[in-house]
Amino acid sequence: MILTNNLTSDSACRTFFSNDIYFASFSNAILFDGKQVIHPERLVRYENDMSLIIDDTKSAEDKKRRRDIVVKTDVDGVCCLFSIEHQSTIDKNMVIRCGNYEMLEYLKQLKNKKLKRLVPQVIIVFYTGDKKWNTPLELNDYFDIPEELKEYVNDWKIKVVDVKEIDTSKIKDEQTRSHPRDV
């Protein structure tokens, strides 16, 4: 059992999902309708400190980015990255923030000459706030796009999971099933 009474909600979330069984059980319930695709014994913690220097010629700015939890595992023999990003408040820029995390990771992967292909990523936003999530889940929801351009404008989608709406019956591990609302 993980005690979360004296932790911030971010720390409680990181502590909870640092348990490989909880991470796998939760992710399988959310992404795969309970089917056991992610196996806890095959999860490997993944370093995810990233930075980006933005130089607008007036002043250079070093942006640091870090996702809450990132693991590497395989799905059907393909190496993949899975992340959980905790949110206790609604962030109207969450799609862009998650897209930024993913693009920075892909840029990092491109520098690795040993990789033959990029490693796909999935980010789950674990939302524990009081209000209903009411901001865009797709990048294209931020735009007015003329019909003629829709097929050419790239989209970015995120998966937001509201802790109050989780169907716990899909979570196979009994301990995991009882804890998400405690985070």
Steps between C-alpha positions, in 0.01 A plus 500: 500500500625849418422772752439834335371719787797737532600515134412757238266359237790494250721310744217263589441429132870439432522274805190303399603450137861418594359162598530295181191291579288812549642663186435193283154426644384859463642542148350170383157602633511844338665420168408138432163454673662281767686268260848422638723663236746674733675261740638642828808273498606647163478868596825697510518854640597745231697821550290786374674827585484713189590854421447726206680826437270757346689783336278778374810720442395735781566255779582132506290291734574149624173310549522196726239227461441188707208261485383348828553131419650345187561130443636301211354162413410291200161448342491207259879511479514874422676731748263776620498782755204553731460813713262616766472873551307603811274807491312628804380809310367549151772614261358651181837441331529131593489375140786731407693412815470125432590555136806691616604211728464252216680711240792568736528125558492429125771762443710329769444162332606639161841582650546134596666355190446144629121530469370382165145621570345743745346356817124572512360680803169503684419762763210463741396817683379390845263776612406529869333843505154586629359646178418310183783514241370748243794593280607359162616140468625556144726767356255563217241611758709816547458605136240608254608290204356550154353173374747497209797496741381244758687207345826701497501645852668263744305405809619399845276311741523434871334248728364668815377268774287660771553308823131549584392321182729195498323169441689309769346169390752499212795522741611139553725549805288526815733740684527729199121501469456644850761778475455736201251723682739523797757674281 
